[in-house]
Short mmCIF file of C-alpha atoms and ligand atoms in Angstrom, two decimals:
data_model
loop_
_atom_site.label_atom_id
_atom_site.label_comp_id
_atom_site.label_asym_id
_atom_site.label_seq_id
_atom_site.Cartn_x
_atom_site.Cartn_y
_atom_site.Cartn_z
CA MET A 30 50.28 51.99 -76.78
CA ASN A 31 47.83 50.00 -74.72
CA LEU A 32 45.73 52.59 -72.92
CA ARG A 33 44.41 50.18 -70.28
CA GLU A 34 47.95 49.18 -69.40
CA LYS A 35 49.13 52.79 -69.30
CA LEU A 36 46.41 53.73 -66.92
CA LYS A 37 47.48 51.21 -64.22
CA LEU A 38 49.12 53.64 -61.79
CA TYR A 39 48.10 57.17 -62.56
CA VAL A 40 49.77 59.90 -60.43
CA ILE A 41 48.27 63.41 -60.24
CA THR A 42 50.39 66.40 -59.23
CA ASP A 43 49.42 68.78 -56.41
CA ARG A 44 51.44 71.92 -55.83
CA ARG A 45 50.14 72.21 -52.29
CA LEU A 46 51.86 68.94 -51.51
CA ARG A 47 54.99 69.05 -53.64
CA ASN A 48 56.53 70.84 -56.63
CA GLU A 49 55.27 69.24 -59.81
CA VAL A 50 58.60 68.48 -61.53
CA GLU A 51 60.11 67.00 -58.36
CA SER A 52 57.07 64.79 -57.67
CA VAL A 53 56.81 63.70 -61.30
CA LYS A 54 60.49 62.68 -61.42
CA GLU A 55 60.16 60.60 -58.32
CA ALA A 56 56.84 59.02 -59.31
CA LEU A 57 58.33 58.05 -62.65
CA GLU A 58 61.33 56.52 -60.96
CA GLY A 59 58.95 54.56 -58.72
CA GLY A 60 57.05 53.23 -61.70
CA ALA A 61 54.03 55.41 -62.33
CA THR A 62 52.44 54.50 -65.70
CA ALA A 63 50.56 57.81 -66.20
CA ILE A 64 51.09 61.34 -65.01
CA GLN A 65 48.41 64.08 -64.84
CA LEU A 66 49.59 67.63 -64.56
CA ARG A 67 46.92 69.44 -62.49
CA LEU A 68 47.51 73.17 -61.97
CA LYS A 69 44.87 75.53 -60.67
CA GLY A 70 45.10 79.32 -60.38
CA VAL A 71 48.47 79.50 -62.20
CA PRO A 72 49.11 81.72 -65.18
CA THR A 73 49.02 79.94 -68.59
CA ARG A 74 52.59 80.82 -69.34
CA GLU A 75 53.77 79.02 -66.19
CA MET A 76 51.55 76.05 -66.96
CA VAL A 77 53.26 75.72 -70.38
CA GLU A 78 56.76 76.07 -68.84
CA VAL A 79 56.09 73.38 -66.18
CA GLY A 80 54.15 71.27 -68.70
CA LYS A 81 57.08 71.14 -71.10
CA LYS A 82 59.48 69.97 -68.37
CA ILE A 83 57.08 67.16 -67.53
CA ARG A 84 56.69 66.27 -71.22
CA LYS A 85 60.50 65.60 -71.37
CA LEU A 86 60.39 63.51 -68.18
CA THR A 87 57.40 61.36 -69.25
CA GLU A 88 58.96 60.89 -72.63
CA ASP A 89 62.14 59.45 -71.01
CA TYR A 90 60.03 56.97 -69.17
CA ASP A 91 57.58 56.30 -72.02
CA THR A 92 54.73 57.30 -69.63
CA LEU A 93 51.27 58.51 -70.54
CA TYR A 94 51.00 62.30 -69.99
CA ILE A 95 47.64 63.96 -69.38
CA VAL A 96 46.96 67.63 -68.62
CA ASN A 97 44.02 68.55 -66.41
CA ASP A 98 41.24 70.69 -67.84
CA ARG A 99 43.29 72.80 -70.29
CA VAL A 100 43.16 71.62 -73.85
CA ASP A 101 45.33 74.55 -74.99
CA VAL A 102 48.08 73.69 -72.51
CA ALA A 103 47.87 69.98 -73.51
CA LEU A 104 48.40 70.97 -77.13
CA ALA A 105 51.15 73.44 -76.30
CA VAL A 106 53.25 70.96 -74.37
CA ASP A 107 52.46 68.05 -76.70
CA ALA A 108 50.80 65.97 -73.96
CA ASP A 109 49.12 62.73 -74.85
CA GLY A 110 45.75 63.80 -73.51
CA VAL A 111 43.56 65.98 -71.42
CA HIS A 112 41.37 65.15 -68.43
CA VAL A 113 38.10 67.05 -68.09
CA GLY A 114 35.72 67.32 -65.18
CA GLN A 115 32.02 68.02 -65.26
CA GLU A 116 32.73 71.74 -65.11
CA ASP A 117 35.44 71.69 -67.81
CA MET A 118 35.12 71.59 -71.56
CA PRO A 119 32.60 68.98 -72.76
CA VAL A 120 34.25 65.82 -74.26
CA ASP A 121 32.67 66.21 -77.68
CA VAL A 122 33.95 69.87 -77.90
CA VAL A 123 37.43 68.69 -76.91
CA LYS A 124 37.41 66.00 -79.60
CA GLU A 125 36.26 68.64 -82.15
CA ILE A 126 39.18 71.06 -81.48
CA ALA A 127 41.80 68.45 -80.56
CA PRO A 128 40.97 65.17 -82.28
CA ASN A 129 44.38 63.62 -81.49
CA LEU A 130 44.21 63.99 -77.78
CA ILE A 131 43.20 61.15 -75.47
CA VAL A 132 40.29 62.43 -73.40
CA GLY A 133 39.50 61.32 -69.86
CA VAL A 134 36.30 62.32 -68.05
CA SER A 135 35.58 62.54 -64.34
CA ALA A 136 32.37 60.75 -63.29
CA SER A 137 30.89 60.64 -59.91
CA ASN A 138 27.95 58.48 -60.88
CA LEU A 139 26.87 56.08 -63.63
CA ARG A 140 24.97 58.67 -65.58
CA GLU A 141 28.07 60.89 -65.98
CA ALA A 142 30.23 57.85 -66.91
CA LEU A 143 27.79 56.69 -69.64
CA GLU A 144 27.43 60.26 -70.96
CA GLY A 145 31.24 60.69 -71.11
CA GLU A 146 31.53 57.34 -73.01
CA ARG A 147 28.76 58.30 -75.39
CA LYS A 148 30.41 61.69 -76.11
CA GLY A 149 33.68 60.04 -77.05
CA ALA A 150 35.77 59.84 -73.88
CA ASP A 151 38.70 57.43 -73.99
CA TYR A 152 38.61 56.59 -70.31
CA ILE A 153 36.65 57.38 -67.16
CA GLY A 154 38.10 58.75 -63.93
CA ALA A 155 35.56 57.37 -61.45
CA GLY A 156 35.23 58.75 -57.96
CA SER A 157 35.45 59.74 -55.32
CA VAL A 158 35.82 56.10 -54.21
CA PHE A 159 36.63 57.17 -50.60
CA PRO A 160 36.14 60.48 -48.86
CA THR A 161 39.09 62.81 -49.64
CA ARG A 162 40.37 66.19 -48.62
CA THR A 163 42.61 66.76 -51.65
CA LYS A 164 39.63 67.61 -53.87
CA GLU A 165 37.17 69.18 -51.49
CA ASP A 166 34.33 69.45 -53.99
CA ALA A 167 34.49 65.73 -54.96
CA ARG A 168 31.22 63.86 -54.59
CA LEU A 169 31.37 60.38 -53.06
CA LEU A 170 30.85 57.49 -55.54
CA GLY A 171 31.84 54.68 -53.16
CA LEU A 172 32.87 51.13 -54.04
CA GLY A 173 29.33 50.21 -54.97
CA GLY A 174 29.08 53.09 -57.46
CA LEU A 175 32.51 52.21 -58.82
CA ARG A 176 31.46 48.65 -59.50
CA GLU A 177 28.32 49.87 -61.27
CA ILE A 178 30.43 52.01 -63.62
CA VAL A 179 32.90 49.23 -64.28
CA GLU A 180 30.08 46.88 -65.16
CA ASN A 181 28.39 49.31 -67.55
CA VAL A 182 31.04 51.21 -69.58
CA HIS A 183 33.28 49.62 -72.21
CA ILE A 184 36.14 52.15 -71.99
CA PRO A 185 38.86 51.86 -69.30
CA VAL A 186 38.02 52.96 -65.79
CA VAL A 187 40.50 54.55 -63.38
CA ALA A 188 39.39 54.77 -59.73
CA ILE A 189 40.16 57.96 -57.88
CA GLY A 190 39.63 59.52 -54.49
CA GLY A 191 41.12 58.73 -51.15
CA ILE A 192 42.91 55.57 -52.40
CA ASN A 193 46.00 54.62 -50.35
CA HIS A 194 48.18 51.63 -49.55
CA GLU A 195 45.71 50.36 -47.01
CA ASN A 196 42.50 50.39 -49.03
CA ILE A 197 43.83 49.79 -52.61
CA ARG A 198 43.08 46.06 -52.56
CA GLU A 199 39.32 46.73 -52.02
CA VAL A 200 39.42 48.96 -55.09
CA LEU A 201 41.37 46.50 -57.25
CA LYS A 202 38.82 43.76 -56.44
CA VAL A 203 36.19 45.83 -58.28
CA GLY A 204 38.06 45.12 -61.50
CA ILE A 205 39.15 48.64 -62.49
CA ASP A 206 41.94 49.27 -65.06
CA GLY A 207 43.90 51.67 -62.97
CA VAL A 208 44.20 53.69 -59.74
CA ALA A 209 44.66 57.46 -59.65
CA VAL A 210 46.46 58.78 -56.64
CA ILE A 211 47.39 62.22 -55.38
CA SER A 212 48.18 62.49 -51.60
CA ALA A 213 49.05 58.80 -50.99
CA ILE A 214 52.07 59.32 -53.33
CA VAL A 215 52.62 63.08 -53.78
CA GLY A 216 51.94 63.79 -50.11
CA THR A 217 54.62 61.36 -48.87
CA LYS A 218 58.24 62.08 -48.07
CA ASN A 219 59.57 59.28 -50.23
CA ILE A 220 57.52 59.48 -53.44
CA VAL A 221 59.73 56.86 -55.21
CA GLU A 222 59.11 54.29 -52.48
CA ALA A 223 55.40 55.11 -52.18
CA THR A 224 54.93 54.66 -55.95
CA ARG A 225 56.92 51.42 -56.01
CA ARG A 226 54.90 49.90 -53.18
CA MET A 227 51.58 50.74 -54.75
CA LYS A 228 52.73 49.50 -58.13
CA GLU A 229 53.65 46.14 -56.56
CA VAL A 230 50.22 45.70 -55.06
CA ILE A 231 48.59 46.56 -58.39
CA GLU A 232 50.73 44.14 -60.34
CA GLU A 233 50.21 41.41 -57.79
CA TYR A 234 46.43 41.88 -58.13
CA LYS A 235 46.48 42.14 -61.93
CA GLY A 236 48.65 39.00 -62.04
CA ARG A 237 46.26 37.13 -59.79
CA GLY A 238 43.37 38.13 -62.06
CA THR A 239 45.11 36.64 -65.05
CA LYS A 240 45.72 33.37 -63.12
CA GLN A 241 42.07 33.10 -62.14
CA LEU A 242 41.15 33.54 -65.77
CA THR A 243 43.61 30.79 -66.76
CA ILE A 244 42.07 28.42 -64.27
CA ILE A 245 38.60 29.09 -65.61
CA LEU A 246 39.77 28.38 -69.10
CA ILE A 247 41.40 25.07 -68.03
CA ASN A 248 38.27 23.92 -66.25
CA MET B 23 38.25 91.55 -93.26
CA ASN B 24 40.41 94.59 -92.73
CA LEU B 25 41.89 94.07 -89.25
CA ARG B 26 42.84 97.71 -88.70
CA GLU B 27 39.31 98.76 -89.43
CA LYS B 28 37.82 96.06 -87.20
CA LEU B 29 40.00 97.13 -84.24
CA LYS B 30 38.60 100.73 -84.20
CA LEU B 31 36.39 100.31 -81.14
CA TYR B 32 37.29 97.31 -79.13
CA VAL B 33 35.01 96.55 -76.13
CA ILE B 34 36.12 94.19 -73.36
CA THR B 35 33.71 92.46 -71.08
CA ASP B 36 33.92 92.60 -67.26
CA ARG B 37 31.57 90.53 -65.21
CA ARG B 38 32.17 92.71 -62.16
CA LEU B 39 30.57 95.57 -64.08
CA ARG B 40 27.88 93.82 -66.13
CA ASN B 41 26.84 90.35 -67.43
CA GLU B 42 28.81 89.54 -70.58
CA VAL B 43 26.01 88.67 -72.94
CA GLU B 44 23.96 91.79 -71.95
CA SER B 45 26.91 94.13 -72.31
CA VAL B 46 28.00 92.67 -75.62
CA LYS B 47 24.48 92.95 -77.05
CA GLU B 48 24.37 96.62 -76.16
CA ALA B 49 27.93 97.36 -77.24
CA LEU B 50 27.20 95.80 -80.63
CA GLU B 51 24.04 97.82 -80.97
CA GLY B 52 26.06 100.96 -80.24
CA GLY B 53 28.62 100.17 -82.93
CA ALA B 54 31.56 98.28 -81.31
CA THR B 55 33.75 96.90 -84.02
CA ALA B 56 35.49 94.30 -81.82
CA ILE B 57 34.52 92.38 -78.74
CA GLN B 58 36.90 90.65 -76.32
CA LEU B 59 35.46 88.07 -73.95
CA ARG B 60 37.46 88.28 -70.74
CA LEU B 61 36.58 85.81 -68.01
CA LYS B 62 38.71 85.09 -65.04
CA GLY B 63 38.15 82.45 -62.40
CA VAL B 64 35.26 80.91 -64.28
CA PRO B 65 35.04 77.12 -65.00
CA THR B 66 35.87 76.26 -68.62
CA ARG B 67 32.43 74.83 -69.28
CA GLU B 68 30.83 78.17 -68.42
CA MET B 69 33.35 80.02 -70.58
CA VAL B 70 32.39 77.89 -73.57
CA GLU B 71 28.65 78.38 -72.91
CA VAL B 72 28.96 82.22 -72.66
CA GLY B 73 31.50 82.25 -75.42
CA LYS B 74 29.13 80.51 -77.88
CA LYS B 75 26.38 83.00 -77.15
CA ILE B 76 28.75 85.86 -77.88
CA ARG B 77 29.84 84.17 -81.10
CA LYS B 78 26.20 84.27 -82.33
CA LEU B 79 25.87 87.92 -81.46
CA THR B 80 29.14 89.02 -83.02
CA GLU B 81 28.32 87.01 -86.13
CA ASP B 82 25.07 88.88 -86.54
CA TYR B 83 26.98 92.16 -86.34
CA ASP B 84 29.89 90.95 -88.42
CA THR B 85 32.15 92.02 -85.50
CA LEU B 86 35.62 90.77 -84.65
CA TYR B 87 35.51 88.33 -81.79
CA ILE B 88 38.55 87.79 -79.60
CA VAL B 89 38.79 85.59 -76.42
CA ASN B 90 41.15 86.63 -73.67
CA ASP B 91 43.98 84.23 -72.67
CA ARG B 92 42.28 80.90 -73.45
CA VAL B 93 43.21 79.46 -76.88
CA ASP B 94 41.14 76.37 -76.11
CA VAL B 95 38.02 78.45 -75.48
CA ALA B 96 38.67 80.55 -78.55
CA LEU B 97 38.78 77.36 -80.70
CA ALA B 98 35.77 75.84 -78.97
CA VAL B 99 33.50 78.84 -79.59
CA ASP B 100 34.95 79.48 -83.06
CA ALA B 101 36.17 83.04 -82.12
CA ASP B 102 38.30 84.99 -84.63
CA GLY B 103 41.24 85.25 -82.28
CA VAL B 104 42.78 85.25 -78.88
CA HIS B 105 44.41 87.97 -76.85
CA VAL B 106 47.44 87.03 -74.74
CA GLY B 107 49.18 89.01 -71.95
CA GLN B 108 52.76 88.62 -70.82
CA GLU B 109 51.72 85.89 -68.37
CA ASP B 110 49.64 83.98 -70.88
CA MET B 111 50.68 81.57 -73.58
CA PRO B 112 53.61 82.96 -75.74
CA VAL B 113 52.51 84.15 -79.22
CA ASP B 114 54.65 81.68 -81.08
CA VAL B 115 53.15 78.78 -79.16
CA VAL B 116 49.63 80.03 -79.88
CA LYS B 117 50.44 80.25 -83.60
CA GLU B 118 51.78 76.67 -83.47
CA ILE B 119 48.70 75.16 -81.92
CA ALA B 120 46.06 77.45 -83.51
CA PRO B 121 47.47 78.86 -86.79
CA ASN B 122 44.15 80.25 -87.92
CA LEU B 123 43.50 82.45 -84.89
CA ILE B 124 44.23 86.16 -84.95
CA VAL B 125 46.61 86.82 -82.01
CA GLY B 126 46.84 90.04 -80.04
CA VAL B 127 49.51 90.72 -77.46
CA SER B 128 49.50 93.09 -74.52
CA ALA B 129 52.53 95.28 -74.32
CA SER B 130 53.36 97.80 -71.57
CA ASN B 131 56.58 99.03 -73.20
CA LEU B 132 58.26 99.07 -76.63
CA ARG B 133 60.35 95.95 -75.91
CA GLU B 134 57.24 93.80 -75.31
CA ALA B 135 55.53 95.25 -78.42
CA LEU B 136 58.52 94.51 -80.69
CA GLU B 137 58.89 91.02 -79.18
CA GLY B 138 55.17 90.33 -79.79
CA GLU B 139 55.44 91.48 -83.35
CA ARG B 140 58.54 89.40 -83.95
CA LYS B 141 56.89 86.29 -82.51
CA GLY B 142 53.98 86.61 -84.89
CA ALA B 143 51.30 88.77 -83.24
CA ASP B 144 48.68 90.28 -85.48
CA TYR B 145 48.10 93.36 -83.31
CA ILE B 146 49.33 94.96 -80.16
CA GLY B 147 47.22 96.02 -77.14
CA ALA B 148 49.33 98.87 -75.80
CA GLY B 149 48.78 100.15 -72.28
CA SER B 150 47.97 101.17 -69.77
CA VAL B 151 47.73 104.58 -71.42
CA PHE B 152 46.18 106.13 -68.29
CA PRO B 153 46.06 104.85 -64.76
CA THR B 154 43.12 102.42 -64.34
CA ARG B 155 41.43 100.47 -61.59
CA THR B 156 39.84 97.82 -63.88
CA LYS B 157 43.09 95.92 -64.31
CA GLU B 158 44.86 96.57 -61.13
CA ASP B 159 48.15 94.93 -62.19
CA ALA B 160 48.49 97.03 -65.33
CA ARG B 161 51.71 98.90 -65.69
CA LEU B 162 51.56 102.47 -66.90
CA LEU B 163 52.69 103.09 -70.53
CA GLY B 164 51.52 106.68 -70.88
CA LEU B 165 50.90 108.63 -74.07
CA GLY B 166 54.65 108.94 -74.69
CA GLY B 167 55.15 105.21 -74.47
CA LEU B 168 52.14 104.66 -76.76
CA ARG B 169 53.61 107.03 -79.34
CA GLU B 170 56.89 105.10 -79.27
CA ILE B 171 55.11 101.84 -79.93
CA VAL B 172 52.98 103.28 -82.76
CA GLU B 173 56.15 104.67 -84.43
CA ASN B 174 58.05 101.41 -84.17
CA VAL B 175 55.76 98.46 -84.87
CA HIS B 176 54.16 97.67 -88.24
CA ILE B 177 51.12 95.74 -87.00
CA PRO B 178 47.97 97.51 -85.82
CA VAL B 179 48.06 99.10 -82.29
CA VAL B 180 45.05 99.32 -80.04
CA ALA B 181 45.40 101.65 -77.08
CA ILE B 182 44.06 100.41 -73.72
CA GLY B 183 43.82 101.55 -70.16
CA GLY B 184 41.74 104.29 -68.53
CA ILE B 185 40.44 105.64 -71.85
CA ASN B 186 37.14 107.43 -71.61
CA HIS B 187 35.01 110.05 -73.45
CA GLU B 188 37.04 112.91 -71.94
CA ASN B 189 40.57 111.78 -72.77
CA ILE B 190 39.95 109.71 -75.99
CA ARG B 191 41.01 112.59 -78.30
CA GLU B 192 44.50 112.72 -76.79
CA VAL B 193 44.85 109.05 -77.53
CA LEU B 194 43.55 109.29 -81.09
CA LYS B 195 46.09 112.04 -81.81
CA VAL B 196 48.86 109.55 -81.31
CA GLY B 197 47.72 107.74 -84.40
CA ILE B 198 46.60 104.34 -83.05
CA ASP B 199 44.36 102.00 -85.03
CA GLY B 200 41.79 101.44 -82.28
CA VAL B 201 40.76 102.05 -78.73
CA ALA B 202 40.03 99.28 -76.25
CA VAL B 203 37.57 100.11 -73.45
CA ILE B 204 36.19 98.39 -70.42
CA SER B 205 34.64 100.57 -67.76
CA ALA B 206 33.94 103.68 -69.86
CA ILE B 207 31.43 101.49 -71.78
CA VAL B 208 30.65 98.36 -69.80
CA GLY B 209 30.53 100.31 -66.55
CA THR B 210 27.90 102.76 -67.74
CA LYS B 211 24.12 102.49 -67.37
CA ASN B 212 23.47 103.03 -71.09
CA ILE B 213 26.07 100.92 -72.88
CA VAL B 214 24.47 101.50 -76.37
CA GLU B 215 24.74 105.25 -75.89
CA ALA B 216 28.24 105.20 -74.39
CA THR B 217 29.43 103.02 -77.37
CA ARG B 218 27.69 105.23 -79.88
CA ARG B 219 29.27 108.42 -78.52
CA MET B 220 32.73 106.95 -78.41
CA LYS B 221 32.38 105.57 -81.97
CA GLU B 222 31.40 109.06 -83.22
CA VAL B 223 34.54 110.65 -81.72
CA ILE B 224 36.72 107.92 -83.24
CA GLU B 225 35.15 108.25 -86.66
CA GLU B 226 35.33 112.03 -86.52
CA TYR B 227 39.08 111.76 -85.81
CA LYS B 228 39.76 109.03 -88.30
CA GLY B 229 37.84 111.11 -90.91
CA ARG B 230 39.96 114.18 -90.00
CA GLY B 231 43.15 112.11 -90.40
CA THR B 232 42.13 111.12 -93.92
CA LYS B 233 41.45 114.74 -94.85
CA GLN B 234 44.82 115.84 -93.57
CA LEU B 235 46.44 113.12 -95.64
CA THR B 236 44.48 114.29 -98.69
CA ILE B 237 45.72 117.84 -98.23
CA ILE B 238 49.31 116.71 -98.00
CA LEU B 239 48.90 114.78 -101.22
CA ILE B 240 47.40 117.72 -103.04
CA ASN B 241 50.26 119.95 -101.83
NI1 LIG C 21 26.94 47.67 -73.09
#
């Protein structure tokens, strides 16, 4: 599995917007390349039940499957990885207790991104790129901060926070590996269509990047 | 380690009553044989930080150390085990992802106790023996229900729920292996003294039980 490729369009669940299983089914049909199960304030047993259903779906679509915060749930549902924030388990501790999980770390500035990389993270979730109401406690990174992270870490970078169909091109220009989205996909009526449209823009840009590289090589 | 022996006086933390590290220090000084770290609504990183401090303390006293609900935190802090309720991770799943942890299961009736045992639990936390306000959602098991569990499962049984210095003898008469306490110890001003007094009653009873057994054998 090419992690950079798998991180291209990373859809995060949000129960306040739509049931997890429903939204994941539709996002997968629309072409999501990664799914993050994010459940807050839900009993562990329910997390495991929902998480196993999503494992089946992501397996059918050969999609990367990440669980937010909970290493135990990630292990119990056989997810590919876990995503941890600055208040969650430290990356090095995750790697100690679950060496086979892919670990993503949220970073809202360069220092956090470099620390995550140093402690063994496999990718960085960098944000918030734009102001957002989905994660109210998110600190603003901005496009400038995002660029700084992309230029300084060697692991893949996924941009997150307030990204939608209107502003996604500005984010792609920075040269990130993927885009993480909650409300612009899970908060829409037609999740399949919203995913498909976003995927098209990403592939168009990624394709263009390759062409530019080809031209440079020819010159 | 003899698990039955270690479960004799099982003290559970409660932040609403007292800081975890403080209360554990005092409970250990007073003679607690097991500590359960119970943290709800606290970020995972903080759980790990507090949990590691309690690992050091319990190590110094050679005391059993159990973490409530969170298998990932139990692994991260190198606890001896995890305690799961009916809404937490199922015992068999815990045993799959963390085969070296001791697993305790809460049971509020015989069916749950037998199911826990069948799925691989190492001990049962049976309750609530008496009405309690510390765990508001606890269903009442009563002394009769407790006796039924003790008579039907083969793994150790710890009684929990509303047990204090006044009613503990009634509970010990049922023939349980240990007593789990929150407010009667953690909710008192002098935790060392409250633990010591309760430990004395338990040892007095356990001692008496042995003598009775000896008499039977002699007869
Ligand atoms: Ni470098």
